[in-house]
Amino acid sequence: MPESTSQHPTPPPTSGTEVPETGVDWWNVTQPENKVDASSLPLDVWSPLLPHDTGFSEVTVTHCFLDPDIGGDLCAPHSTSEQDSIRGKWVRVPRNLNLEGGYMAGWVNIYYRRTRRQDIDLVTDIKLFGANEGPESLEGWHKAETSLRAGIRGLAPLFLWYKTGKNAGDMTPEEKANIITELDILYGEDVPWYGFEKIEPPTIAQGKRVEATWITYRRGVRVPPRAPPLHFSHSGKFKVLQVADLHYSVAQGLCRDTLLKPCEHSDNLTNTMISHVIDEEKPDLIVFTGDQLNGQGTSWDPKSVVAKFARAVTDKGIPWAAVFGNHDEEDGMRKEQQVALMKGLPYSLVETGPKDVHGVGNYLLKVYSPDASKTHILTLYFLDSGSYSKGFFDWFGFFTPTEYDWIRQSQIDWFLQESATIKPIERPFRPDTGKDMGSIWNRQSDQVIPFTKKLAKPNALMFFHIPLPESYAKPDINPQTGKALDVGIRGQEPAGNAKKSDNFFEKGLLTALESEHVAKGNAPEVKVIGNGHCHVTENCRRVKGVWLCFGGGGSYSGYGKVGFDRRFRIYDISDFGETIRTYKRTEKDEIVDDMILAGRDAPPFS
């Protein structure tokens, strides 16, 4: 996995690394899996991210008029210490099946027992049936006596049935891989968590003011596939797709500020659009730059929303990273919990970051050369720009923000520390063709990159949600043309930066230079900042040598402006990290503002 130096201080392999088998790229060499000893996992804790291979011995349903989080075991199934030792302790799935049934409906919860004993029959299937229905053959089937719709008026009773098969000691490996190993609840009509399947029918069906409620289950162990190490192609290219401000909800979304017709289920339409952009652009990395969740009361079950926001990306098998926006934490789930969920999705590169630094999700990723030297030739920084620094609670207990947060001094210190650990390389980088792999490296004249050589840190890009005040500062002037270096649409909405600042731009970005030499023209290490937050702002402005670029709103679920197409910013990096090009692709597949930010044809640094 690509190194995040705050978490994994071990340096990557050096040029002395042994060259893999001829014709096999180093990133495709099979890596040993980080296997978890399932025997060490707790049996009496509900944690659907744990890779349990231990099955259930029993399942039941309870109905209670007191919140179990307050009343504890008041409504828990009866058990004895002897039953607990044989069949396992009862474990509550702490997600209320009656959540969309109204407060007076009470709490309906599923409980199960999990056991490692080899002589206990294990649950192999779960089905839902009406009051006068059931399996064709009752052999091995057991019925939970409490209706899954208990307490909800007007809904026909629905009961959970589970089937027990052989005990673990008598099962073949194939049979054991198919046992039920976890249960969960999904709210809304979207996709369940990775590795889980919906059980038909929903316990509560979709309605005008009600989101569907589904029981989901996992069979066996489904370990999400890991992302390969980030690397340039053999032709020296690496492409990043920025996805800004999805604003997804538990519901399938309402279209905002668009001429698109018909426009229903905006979250799903946006995922379809992202999937199309991925097919067209074929990025190597996708970066979500905050406000993946709409907050504002519509993301009331963040887990169900996290399950779907990256689906268009994970279905394509592309590595992805994310930072938080000001809305992501509004509906109750802390950022640390969201990171844990995101790390449990396929191809995720998201990191929590150091605990002693302000915010959650301050980390970096390194992109390596494709040759056997595995040289670090591009750096990607990710920062948490926070949510709100001020606000007030109204009479009903709702928080109203009045000021945005900002990047704090501890984050500046962290960035400077991380930057100081990055070793200079000879630039422009040339692949080690002396240790070529078969015919991969062809010594052709077009591999010679006409740049002036220098010893410097690799170029870097940085992503965070809320823009800096400098995004609205006076732009640099191109000395060749005399024109301001500010390209794209701006001025259609108020400035989105925080009122306060710890001066990250001057104390951080302009302090971390690409070289220790103080010669004239020494450029900052970070060449480009990628922000979200402002949906109808999508310009790139260079200030004191640093490009500050907005992604532009890419979702039908977020606010926009009629006539302003949804769009996505692409960073197309070539020449093994030397050249950084950017442009936007709109919902109509138009390419807008194609420009070079760094490299041979970029405006000169001054």
Coordinates of C-alpha atoms in Angstrom, one line a residue:
M1 CA 0.0 0.0 0.0
P2 CA 1.3 3.5 -0.7
E3 CA 3.2 4.9 2.2
S4 CA 1.6 7.5 4.5
T5 CA 4.6 8.6 6.4
S6 CA 2.7 9.7 9.4
Q7 CA 1.5 6.1 9.8
H8 CA 4.3 4.0 8.2
P9 CA 7.7 5.5 8.7
T10 CA 9.5 2.6 7.0
P11 CA 11.0 3.9 3.7
P12 CA 10.1 2.3 0.3
P13 CA 12.4 -0.1 -1.4
T14 CA 15.5 1.6 -2.9
S15 CA 17.2 1.1 -6.2
G16 CA 18.9 -1.9 -4.8
T17 CA 15.6 -3.8 -4.8
E18 CA 15.7 -7.0 -6.7
V19 CA 14.1 -6.8 -10.2
P20 CA 11.0 -9.0 -10.4
E21 CA 10.6 -11.7 -13.0
T22 CA 11.0 -10.5 -16.5
G23 CA 7.9 -8.9 -17.9
V24 CA 6.2 -8.5 -14.5
D25 CA 5.8 -5.0 -13.2
W26 CA 6.9 -4.6 -9.6
W27 CA 3.4 -3.4 -8.4
N28 CA 1.8 -6.5 -9.8
V29 CA 4.0 -8.9 -7.8
T30 CA 1.7 -10.7 -5.3
Q31 CA 1.9 -9.1 -1.9
P32 CA 1.3 -11.1 1.3
E33 CA -2.2 -10.3 2.7
N34 CA -2.5 -8.7 6.2
K35 CA -4.3 -11.7 7.6
V36 CA -6.2 -11.4 10.8
D37 CA -6.3 -14.3 13.2
A38 CA -10.0 -14.9 13.4
S39 CA -9.6 -16.8 16.7
S40 CA -8.5 -13.5 18.3
L41 CA -11.6 -11.6 17.4
P42 CA -14.2 -10.9 20.1
L43 CA -17.4 -13.0 19.9
D44 CA -19.7 -10.8 21.9
V45 CA -19.2 -7.5 20.1
W46 CA -21.1 -6.4 16.9
S47 CA -18.5 -5.1 14.5
P48 CA -19.3 -5.7 10.9
L49 CA -15.9 -4.6 9.6
L50 CA -14.2 -7.5 11.5
P51 CA -13.3 -10.4 9.2
H52 CA -15.1 -13.0 11.3
D53 CA -15.2 -16.6 9.9
T54 CA -17.1 -17.7 13.1
G55 CA -20.8 -18.5 12.6
F56 CA -24.0 -18.0 14.5
S57 CA -25.7 -20.6 16.6
E58 CA -29.0 -18.8 17.1
V59 CA -30.8 -15.6 16.0
T60 CA -33.8 -13.8 17.5
V61 CA -35.7 -10.5 17.4
T62 CA -36.8 -8.2 20.3
H63 CA -39.3 -5.3 20.6
C64 CA -38.8 -2.8 23.3
F65 CA -40.3 0.6 24.1
L66 CA -37.1 1.8 25.8
D67 CA -34.0 2.6 23.8
P68 CA -31.5 -0.3 24.4
D69 CA -28.7 2.2 24.4
I70 CA -30.3 3.6 27.6
G71 CA -32.1 0.6 29.0
G72 CA -29.3 -1.8 28.4
D73 CA -30.3 -5.5 28.6
L74 CA -33.8 -4.8 29.8
C75 CA -35.4 -6.3 26.7
A76 CA -32.5 -8.6 25.8
P77 CA -33.3 -12.3 25.1
H78 CA -33.2 -14.5 28.2
S79 CA -30.0 -16.6 28.7
T80 CA -28.1 -18.5 31.3
S81 CA -24.4 -18.8 31.9
E82 CA -24.5 -22.4 30.7
Q83 CA -26.2 -21.4 27.4
D84 CA -23.7 -18.5 27.0
S85 CA -20.8 -20.9 27.4
I86 CA -22.2 -23.4 24.8
R87 CA -24.0 -21.3 22.2
G88 CA -22.3 -17.9 22.8
K89 CA -23.5 -14.7 24.4
W90 CA -26.3 -12.7 22.8
V91 CA -25.0 -9.9 20.6
R92 CA -27.3 -7.0 19.6
V93 CA -27.2 -5.5 16.2
P94 CA -27.5 -1.9 17.4
R95 CA -29.5 -0.6 14.5
N96 CA -33.3 -0.1 15.0
L97 CA -35.5 -1.7 12.4
N98 CA -38.3 0.6 13.5
L99 CA -36.2 3.8 13.0
E100 CA -38.4 4.8 10.1
G101 CA -41.6 3.6 11.8
G102 CA -41.9 6.6 14.1
Y103 CA -41.0 7.2 17.7
M104 CA -44.0 5.4 19.1
A105 CA -43.1 2.2 17.3
G106 CA -40.3 1.5 19.7
W107 CA -37.1 -0.4 19.1
V108 CA -36.9 -3.7 17.1
N109 CA -33.5 -5.2 17.2
I110 CA -31.9 -8.4 16.0
Y111 CA -29.7 -10.5 18.4
Y112 CA -27.5 -13.4 17.5
R113 CA -25.1 -15.8 19.3
R114 CA -21.7 -16.5 17.8
T115 CA -19.7 -19.6 18.8
R116 CA -16.4 -21.2 18.0
R117 CA -17.4 -24.6 19.3
Q118 CA -17.1 -27.4 16.8
D119 CA -20.1 -29.3 18.0
I120 CA -22.8 -26.6 17.6
D121 CA -24.9 -26.5 14.4
L122 CA -24.4 -23.2 12.6
V123 CA -26.7 -20.8 10.7
T124 CA -26.5 -21.3 7.0
D125 CA -29.4 -19.2 5.7
I126 CA -31.9 -16.5 6.7
K127 CA -35.3 -15.7 5.1
L128 CA -38.2 -13.4 5.8
F129 CA -41.8 -14.6 5.7
G130 CA -45.3 -13.3 6.5
A131 CA -47.4 -14.5 9.4
N132 CA -48.9 -17.5 7.6
E133 CA -45.9 -18.3 5.4
G134 CA -42.7 -20.2 5.9
P135 CA -40.1 -22.5 4.3
E136 CA -41.3 -25.3 2.1
S137 CA -39.6 -27.8 4.4
L138 CA -39.3 -27.0 8.1
E139 CA -36.3 -29.3 8.6
G140 CA -33.5 -27.2 10.2
W141 CA -35.5 -24.0 10.1
H142 CA -36.2 -21.9 13.2
K143 CA -38.6 -18.9 13.6
A144 CA -37.9 -15.8 15.6
E145 CA -41.3 -15.3 17.4
T146 CA -41.3 -11.4 17.4
S147 CA -42.3 -9.7 14.2
L148 CA -39.8 -7.5 12.5
R149 CA -42.6 -4.9 12.2
A150 CA -43.7 -5.1 15.8
G151 CA -45.1 -1.7 17.0
I152 CA -45.8 -0.4 13.5
R153 CA -49.5 0.0 12.7
G154 CA -50.8 -0.9 9.3
L155 CA -48.0 -3.2 8.3
A156 CA -48.5 -6.9 8.1
P157 CA -46.3 -8.9 10.5
L158 CA -43.0 -10.2 9.0
F159 CA -40.9 -12.8 10.7
L160 CA -37.2 -13.9 10.5
W161 CA -36.5 -17.5 9.9
Y162 CA -33.0 -19.0 10.1
K163 CA -31.7 -22.4 9.1
T164 CA -29.1 -24.3 11.0
G165 CA -27.0 -26.9 9.1
K166 CA -24.0 -28.9 10.2
N167 CA -21.7 -28.1 13.0
A168 CA -18.3 -26.5 12.2
G169 CA -16.5 -29.8 12.9
D170 CA -18.4 -31.6 10.1
M171 CA -18.4 -28.9 7.5
T172 CA -16.2 -28.9 4.4
P173 CA -14.1 -25.7 3.8
E174 CA -16.6 -24.8 1.0
E175 CA -19.6 -25.2 3.4
K176 CA -17.9 -23.2 6.1
A177 CA -17.1 -20.4 3.6
N178 CA -20.9 -20.1 3.0
I179 CA -22.2 -19.8 6.6
I180 CA -23.7 -16.5 7.8
T181 CA -21.0 -14.6 9.6
E182 CA -22.6 -11.1 10.1
L183 CA -25.8 -9.2 10.1
D184 CA -26.4 -5.5 9.5
I185 CA -29.2 -3.0 8.7
L186 CA -29.3 -0.8 5.6
Y187 CA -31.5 2.3 5.4
G188 CA -32.5 3.5 2.0
E189 CA -32.7 1.9 -1.5
D190 CA -29.0 2.0 -2.3
V191 CA -26.3 -0.6 -2.1
P192 CA -25.5 -2.5 1.1
W193 CA -22.0 -2.5 2.7
Y194 CA -19.2 -4.3 0.8
G195 CA -19.6 -8.1 1.1
F196 CA -23.2 -7.9 2.3
E197 CA -26.5 -8.8 0.5
K198 CA -30.0 -7.6 1.1
I199 CA -32.7 -10.0 2.3
E200 CA -36.0 -9.6 0.6
P201 CA -38.4 -8.1 1.3
P202 CA -37.6 -4.8 3.2
T203 CA -38.9 -4.7 6.7
I204 CA -40.2 -1.2 5.9
A205 CA -40.9 -0.3 2.2
Q206 CA -39.9 2.9 0.6
G207 CA -42.6 5.6 0.9
K208 CA -43.0 9.3 0.3
R209 CA -41.6 10.3 3.6
V210 CA -40.1 7.0 4.6
E211 CA -36.8 5.3 3.6
A212 CA -36.7 1.6 3.1
T213 CA -35.2 -0.6 5.8
W214 CA -33.4 -3.8 4.9
I215 CA -31.7 -6.6 6.8
T216 CA -28.4 -7.5 5.2
Y217 CA -26.1 -10.4 5.8
R218 CA -22.6 -11.5 4.9
R219 CA -21.6 -15.1 4.1
G220 CA -18.1 -16.2 5.0
V221 CA -15.2 -13.6 5.0
R222 CA -15.1 -10.9 2.4
V223 CA -11.9 -9.0 2.7
P224 CA -12.0 -5.8 0.6
P225 CA -9.3 -5.8 -2.2
R226 CA -6.4 -3.5 -1.5
A227 CA -5.1 -0.8 -3.8
P228 CA -1.8 -1.5 -5.5
P229 CA 1.0 1.0 -4.8
L230 CA 0.5 4.3 -6.6
H231 CA 2.9 4.4 -9.6
F232 CA 3.5 6.2 -12.9
S233 CA 3.0 4.4 -16.2
H234 CA 5.9 3.3 -18.3
S235 CA 5.3 6.4 -20.4
G236 CA 5.7 8.6 -17.3
K237 CA 2.0 9.5 -16.8
F238 CA -0.2 9.6 -13.7
K239 CA -3.7 11.0 -13.7
V240 CA -5.9 12.2 -10.8
L241 CA -9.6 12.8 -11.0
Q242 CA -11.0 15.2 -8.4
V243 CA -14.6 14.6 -7.3
A244 CA -16.0 17.6 -5.3
D245 CA -19.0 18.0 -3.1
L246 CA -21.2 14.9 -3.7
H247 CA -23.7 15.8 -0.9
Y248 CA -25.2 12.3 -0.8
S249 CA -28.1 11.4 1.6
V250 CA -29.8 8.3 2.9
A251 CA -32.5 8.9 0.3
Q252 CA -31.5 8.6 -3.4
G253 CA -31.3 12.4 -3.6
L254 CA -33.2 15.4 -5.0
C255 CA -31.8 17.2 -8.1
R256 CA -30.9 20.8 -7.6
D257 CA -30.3 23.7 -9.9
T258 CA -30.2 21.8 -13.2
L259 CA -31.9 21.8 -16.6
L260 CA -31.5 18.0 -16.8
K261 CA -34.8 16.3 -17.4
P262 CA -35.9 13.9 -16.2
C263 CA -33.8 14.3 -13.0
E264 CA -34.7 11.9 -10.3
H265 CA -32.6 10.0 -7.7
S266 CA -29.7 12.5 -8.0
D267 CA -27.3 10.4 -6.0
N268 CA -27.6 7.6 -8.5
L269 CA -27.5 9.9 -11.5
T270 CA -24.3 11.4 -10.1
N271 CA -22.7 8.0 -9.6
T272 CA -23.6 7.1 -13.2
M273 CA -22.0 10.3 -14.4
I274 CA -18.9 9.6 -12.4
S275 CA -18.7 6.1 -13.8
H276 CA -18.8 7.6 -17.3
V277 CA -16.1 10.1 -16.5
I278 CA -13.9 7.3 -15.2
D279 CA -14.4 5.4 -18.4
E280 CA -13.5 8.4 -20.5
E281 CA -10.5 9.6 -18.4
K282 CA -9.1 6.3 -17.0
P283 CA -7.6 8.0 -13.9
D284 CA -5.0 6.3 -11.7
L285 CA -6.4 7.8 -8.5
I286 CA -9.7 9.5 -7.6
V287 CA -9.7 12.1 -4.8
F288 CA -13.0 13.1 -3.1
T289 CA -12.4 16.6 -1.7
G290 CA -15.1 16.8 1.0
D291 CA -18.8 17.0 1.6
Q292 CA -19.3 13.4 0.5
L293 CA -22.2 13.4 2.9
N294 CA -24.9 16.1 2.6
G295 CA -25.3 16.4 6.4
Q296 CA -28.1 18.9 7.3
G297 CA -30.3 16.0 8.6
T298 CA -30.4 14.1 5.3
S299 CA -27.4 11.8 6.0
W300 CA -29.0 10.6 9.3
D301 CA -27.4 7.2 8.9
P302 CA -23.9 8.0 7.7
K303 CA -22.9 4.3 7.4
S304 CA -25.6 3.8 4.7
V305 CA -24.3 6.9 2.8
V306 CA -20.6 6.0 3.1
A307 CA -21.5 2.6 1.6
K308 CA -22.7 4.2 -1.7
F309 CA -20.6 7.4 -2.2
A310 CA -17.5 5.6 -3.4
R311 CA -19.4 2.8 -5.2
A312 CA -18.8 4.1 -8.7
V313 CA -15.1 4.1 -8.0
T314 CA -14.8 0.8 -6.2
D315 CA -16.7 -1.0 -8.9
K316 CA -14.0 0.1 -11.3
G317 CA -11.2 -1.1 -9.1
I318 CA -9.5 2.3 -8.9
P319 CA -7.5 3.5 -5.8
W320 CA -9.2 6.4 -4.1
A321 CA -8.5 8.9 -1.3
A322 CA -10.7 11.4 0.5
V323 CA -10.7 14.5 2.8
F324 CA -13.5 15.8 4.9
G325 CA -15.7 18.8 4.2
N326 CA -17.7 21.0 6.6
H327 CA -20.9 18.9 6.2
D328 CA -19.5 15.3 6.6
E329 CA -19.7 15.2 10.4
E330 CA -23.0 17.1 10.8
D331 CA -25.3 14.1 11.3
G332 CA -23.6 12.5 14.2
M333 CA -20.9 10.1 13.1
R334 CA -17.4 11.3 14.1
K335 CA -14.7 11.5 11.4
E336 CA -12.7 8.8 13.1
Q337 CA -15.6 6.4 12.6
Q338 CA -16.1 7.5 9.0
V339 CA -12.4 6.8 8.3
A340 CA -12.7 3.3 9.8
L341 CA -15.6 2.7 7.5
M342 CA -13.8 4.1 4.4
K343 CA -10.7 2.0 5.2
G344 CA -13.1 -1.0 5.1
L345 CA -14.1 -0.3 1.5
P346 CA -12.2 -1.7 -1.6
Y347 CA -9.2 0.1 -2.9
S348 CA -9.3 2.8 -0.2
L349 CA -6.1 4.8 0.6
V350 CA -7.7 6.9 3.3
E351 CA -5.8 7.4 6.5
T352 CA -6.8 8.8 9.9
G353 CA -3.5 10.7 10.3
P354 CA -1.7 11.5 13.6
K355 CA -3.9 12.0 16.7
D356 CA -1.9 14.9 18.0
V357 CA -2.6 17.0 14.9
H358 CA -5.8 19.0 14.5
G359 CA -8.5 17.3 12.5
V360 CA -8.9 13.8 11.0
G361 CA -7.4 12.7 7.7
N362 CA -4.1 14.6 7.6
Y363 CA -1.9 12.2 5.6
L364 CA 0.2 11.9 2.5
L365 CA 0.6 9.4 -0.3
K366 CA 3.7 8.8 -2.4
V367 CA 3.6 8.0 -6.1
Y368 CA 6.5 5.9 -7.4
S369 CA 8.4 5.4 -10.6
P370 CA 7.5 2.4 -12.7
D371 CA 11.0 1.1 -13.1
A372 CA 12.8 -1.3 -10.6
S373 CA 14.1 1.7 -8.6
K374 CA 10.6 2.5 -7.3
T375 CA 11.7 6.1 -6.8
H376 CA 9.3 8.4 -5.1
I377 CA 8.6 11.0 -7.8
L378 CA 5.3 12.7 -6.8
T379 CA 3.8 13.6 -3.4
L380 CA 0.1 14.0 -2.6
Y381 CA -0.8 15.7 0.6
F382 CA -4.3 15.6 2.2
L383 CA -5.5 17.9 5.0
D384 CA -8.6 18.3 7.1
S385 CA -9.7 21.9 6.7
G386 CA -12.3 21.4 9.4
S387 CA -15.9 22.2 9.7
Y388 CA -17.0 25.2 11.8
S389 CA -15.2 27.3 14.4
K390 CA -18.2 29.2 15.6
G391 CA -22.0 28.8 15.9
F392 CA -24.9 28.7 18.2
F393 CA -27.7 26.3 19.3
D394 CA -31.3 27.4 18.8
W395 CA -34.2 26.6 21.2
F396 CA -34.7 23.2 19.5
G397 CA -31.1 22.2 20.1
F398 CA -30.1 22.6 16.4
F399 CA -26.6 24.0 15.7
T400 CA -26.3 26.9 13.4
P401 CA -22.8 27.6 12.2
T402 CA -21.6 31.2 11.8
E403 CA -17.9 30.7 10.8
Y404 CA -15.8 28.1 9.0
D405 CA -12.8 26.4 10.5
W406 CA -9.3 26.8 9.2
I407 CA -6.0 24.9 8.9
R408 CA -4.4 25.1 12.3
Q409 CA -0.8 25.5 13.5
S410 CA -0.4 21.8 14.4
Q411 CA -1.3 21.0 10.8
I412 CA 1.3 23.5 9.5
D413 CA 3.9 21.9 11.8
W414 CA 2.9 18.4 10.6
F415 CA 3.2 19.4 7.0
L416 CA 6.6 21.0 7.4
Q417 CA 7.8 17.9 9.3
E418 CA 6.6 15.6 6.6
S419 CA 8.0 17.8 3.8
A420 CA 11.4 17.8 5.6
T421 CA 11.6 14.0 5.4
I422 CA 11.2 13.9 1.7
K423 CA 14.5 13.4 0.0
P424 CA 15.5 15.3 -3.1
I425 CA 15.9 13.4 -6.3
E426 CA 17.6 14.2 -9.6
R427 CA 15.0 15.9 -11.7
P428 CA 13.8 15.4 -14.3
F429 CA 13.6 11.7 -13.3
R430 CA 14.8 9.2 -15.8
P431 CA 13.7 5.5 -15.5
D432 CA 16.5 3.0 -14.8
T433 CA 16.6 1.6 -18.3
G434 CA 19.8 -0.3 -17.4
K435 CA 17.6 -2.8 -15.4
D436 CA 14.9 -3.0 -17.9
M437 CA 12.3 -5.8 -17.7
G438 CA 12.2 -7.6 -21.1
S439 CA 11.0 -5.1 -23.8
I440 CA 9.2 -2.8 -21.4
W441 CA 11.7 0.0 -21.7
N442 CA 12.4 1.0 -25.2
R443 CA 15.4 3.4 -25.5
Q444 CA 13.8 5.8 -27.9
S445 CA 14.5 9.4 -28.5
D446 CA 11.1 10.5 -27.2
Q447 CA 12.1 9.3 -23.7
V448 CA 14.7 12.1 -23.4
I449 CA 12.9 14.9 -21.5
P450 CA 14.3 18.4 -22.4
F451 CA 14.4 19.9 -18.9
T452 CA 17.2 21.5 -17.0
K453 CA 18.5 19.0 -14.5
K454 CA 18.3 19.8 -10.8
L455 CA 18.4 18.2 -7.4
A456 CA 15.0 18.8 -5.7
K457 CA 12.1 17.2 -4.0
P458 CA 9.4 15.7 -6.2
N459 CA 6.6 18.0 -7.2
A460 CA 3.6 17.9 -4.9
L461 CA -0.2 18.4 -5.0
M462 CA -2.3 19.1 -2.0
F463 CA -6.1 18.5 -1.4
F464 CA -8.4 20.0 1.2
H465 CA -12.0 21.2 1.2
I466 CA -12.3 24.8 2.4
P467 CA -10.2 27.2 0.3
L468 CA -7.6 29.5 1.8
P469 CA -8.0 33.3 1.8
E470 CA -5.2 33.4 -0.8
S471 CA -7.6 31.7 -3.3
Y472 CA -9.1 35.2 -3.6
A473 CA -5.9 37.2 -3.5
K474 CA -4.3 39.1 -6.3
P475 CA -3.0 36.6 -8.9
D476 CA 0.5 36.4 -10.3
I477 CA 1.2 38.0 -13.7
N478 CA 2.6 36.0 -16.5
P479 CA 5.8 37.8 -17.4
Q480 CA 5.5 36.6 -21.0
T481 CA 2.0 37.8 -21.7
G482 CA 1.4 40.4 -19.0
K483 CA -1.9 38.7 -18.2
A484 CA -3.2 37.6 -14.8
L485 CA -2.7 33.9 -14.1
D486 CA -6.4 33.2 -13.2
V487 CA -8.4 30.9 -15.5
G488 CA -11.9 29.7 -15.1
I489 CA -15.3 30.7 -13.7
R490 CA -15.4 32.7 -10.4
G491 CA -17.4 35.4 -8.8
Q492 CA -20.8 33.7 -9.0
E493 CA -20.9 33.1 -5.2
P494 CA -19.5 34.6 -2.0
A495 CA -15.9 33.8 -1.0
G496 CA -15.8 30.4 0.8
N497 CA -12.7 30.8 2.9
A498 CA -12.7 31.0 6.7
K499 CA -12.5 34.5 8.3
K500 CA -9.6 33.4 10.6
S501 CA -6.3 31.9 9.6
D502 CA -3.1 30.5 11.1
N503 CA -1.3 31.7 7.9
F504 CA -0.8 28.3 6.4
F505 CA 0.0 29.8 3.0
E506 CA 3.0 31.8 4.1
K507 CA 4.2 29.7 7.1
G508 CA 3.6 26.3 5.4
L509 CA 3.3 26.4 1.6
L510 CA 5.8 29.1 0.9
T511 CA 8.2 27.8 3.5
A512 CA 8.4 24.2 2.2
L513 CA 10.6 24.7 -0.9
E514 CA 11.5 22.0 -3.4
S515 CA 15.2 22.6 -2.8
E516 CA 17.3 23.7 0.2
H517 CA 19.3 25.9 -2.1
V518 CA 18.3 29.6 -1.6
A519 CA 19.1 30.5 -5.2
K520 CA 16.8 32.8 -7.0
G521 CA 13.7 31.1 -8.4
N522 CA 13.5 28.3 -5.8
A523 CA 9.9 27.1 -6.2
P524 CA 7.5 25.8 -3.5
E525 CA 7.3 22.0 -3.2
V526 CA 3.5 22.1 -3.5
K527 CA 2.7 23.3 -6.9
V528 CA -1.1 22.9 -6.8
I529 CA -3.9 23.1 -4.2
G530 CA -7.2 21.3 -5.0
N531 CA -10.2 22.6 -3.1
G532 CA -14.0 21.9 -3.2
H533 CA -16.6 23.7 -1.1
C534 CA -17.7 26.3 -3.7
H535 CA -19.8 24.5 -6.2
V536 CA -20.1 27.2 -8.9
T537 CA -16.5 28.3 -8.6
E538 CA -13.9 26.4 -10.7
N539 CA -11.0 28.6 -11.5
C540 CA -7.3 28.1 -11.1
R541 CA -5.4 31.1 -9.8
R542 CA -1.7 31.3 -9.2
V543 CA -0.6 33.3 -6.1
K544 CA 3.1 33.6 -5.3
G545 CA 4.0 30.5 -7.4
V546 CA 1.2 28.2 -6.0
W547 CA -1.8 27.3 -8.1
L548 CA -5.1 27.4 -6.1
C549 CA -7.7 25.4 -8.0
F550 CA -11.4 24.7 -7.3
G551 CA -13.0 21.5 -8.5
G552 CA -16.4 22.9 -9.3
G553 CA -19.5 21.0 -8.2
G554 CA -19.7 17.5 -9.6
S555 CA -23.1 16.4 -8.2
Y556 CA -26.7 16.9 -9.0
S557 CA -27.4 16.5 -5.3
G558 CA -25.4 19.6 -4.3
Y559 CA -26.4 23.2 -5.0
G560 CA -25.4 24.6 -8.4
K561 CA -26.6 27.2 -10.8
V562 CA -28.9 26.7 -13.8
G563 CA -26.8 26.8 -16.9
F564 CA -23.6 25.9 -15.0
D565 CA -22.8 22.3 -16.0
R566 CA -21.6 19.8 -13.3
R567 CA -17.9 19.2 -13.8
F568 CA -14.8 17.3 -12.6
R569 CA -11.3 18.6 -12.5
I570 CA -8.5 16.3 -13.8
Y571 CA -4.8 16.6 -13.1
D572 CA -2.8 14.9 -15.8
I573 CA 0.8 14.5 -14.6
S574 CA 3.4 13.5 -17.2
D575 CA 7.2 13.4 -17.7
F576 CA 7.5 11.3 -14.6
G577 CA 6.1 14.1 -12.4
E578 CA 7.6 17.2 -14.0
T579 CA 4.6 18.4 -16.0
I580 CA 1.2 19.1 -14.3
R581 CA -1.6 19.7 -16.7
T582 CA -5.2 20.4 -15.6
Y583 CA -8.6 20.7 -17.3
K584 CA -12.3 20.1 -16.5
R585 CA -14.7 17.6 -18.0
T586 CA -18.3 18.7 -17.9
E587 CA -21.5 16.6 -17.7
K588 CA -21.7 17.2 -21.5
D589 CA -18.3 15.8 -22.0
E590 CA -16.8 19.2 -22.9
I591 CA -13.2 19.8 -22.0
V592 CA -12.8 23.2 -20.5
D593 CA -9.7 25.3 -19.7
D594 CA -6.9 22.9 -20.6
M595 CA -3.7 24.4 -19.2
I596 CA -0.2 23.6 -18.0
L597 CA 0.4 24.5 -14.3
A598 CA 4.0 23.2 -13.9
G599 CA 6.6 22.0 -16.3
R600 CA 8.3 23.1 -19.5
D601 CA 5.3 24.9 -21.1
A602 CA 3.9 26.4 -17.9
P603 CA 4.0 30.1 -17.1
P604 CA 7.5 30.9 -15.7
F605 CA 7.9 31.0 -12.0
S606 CA 8.9 34.3 -10.6

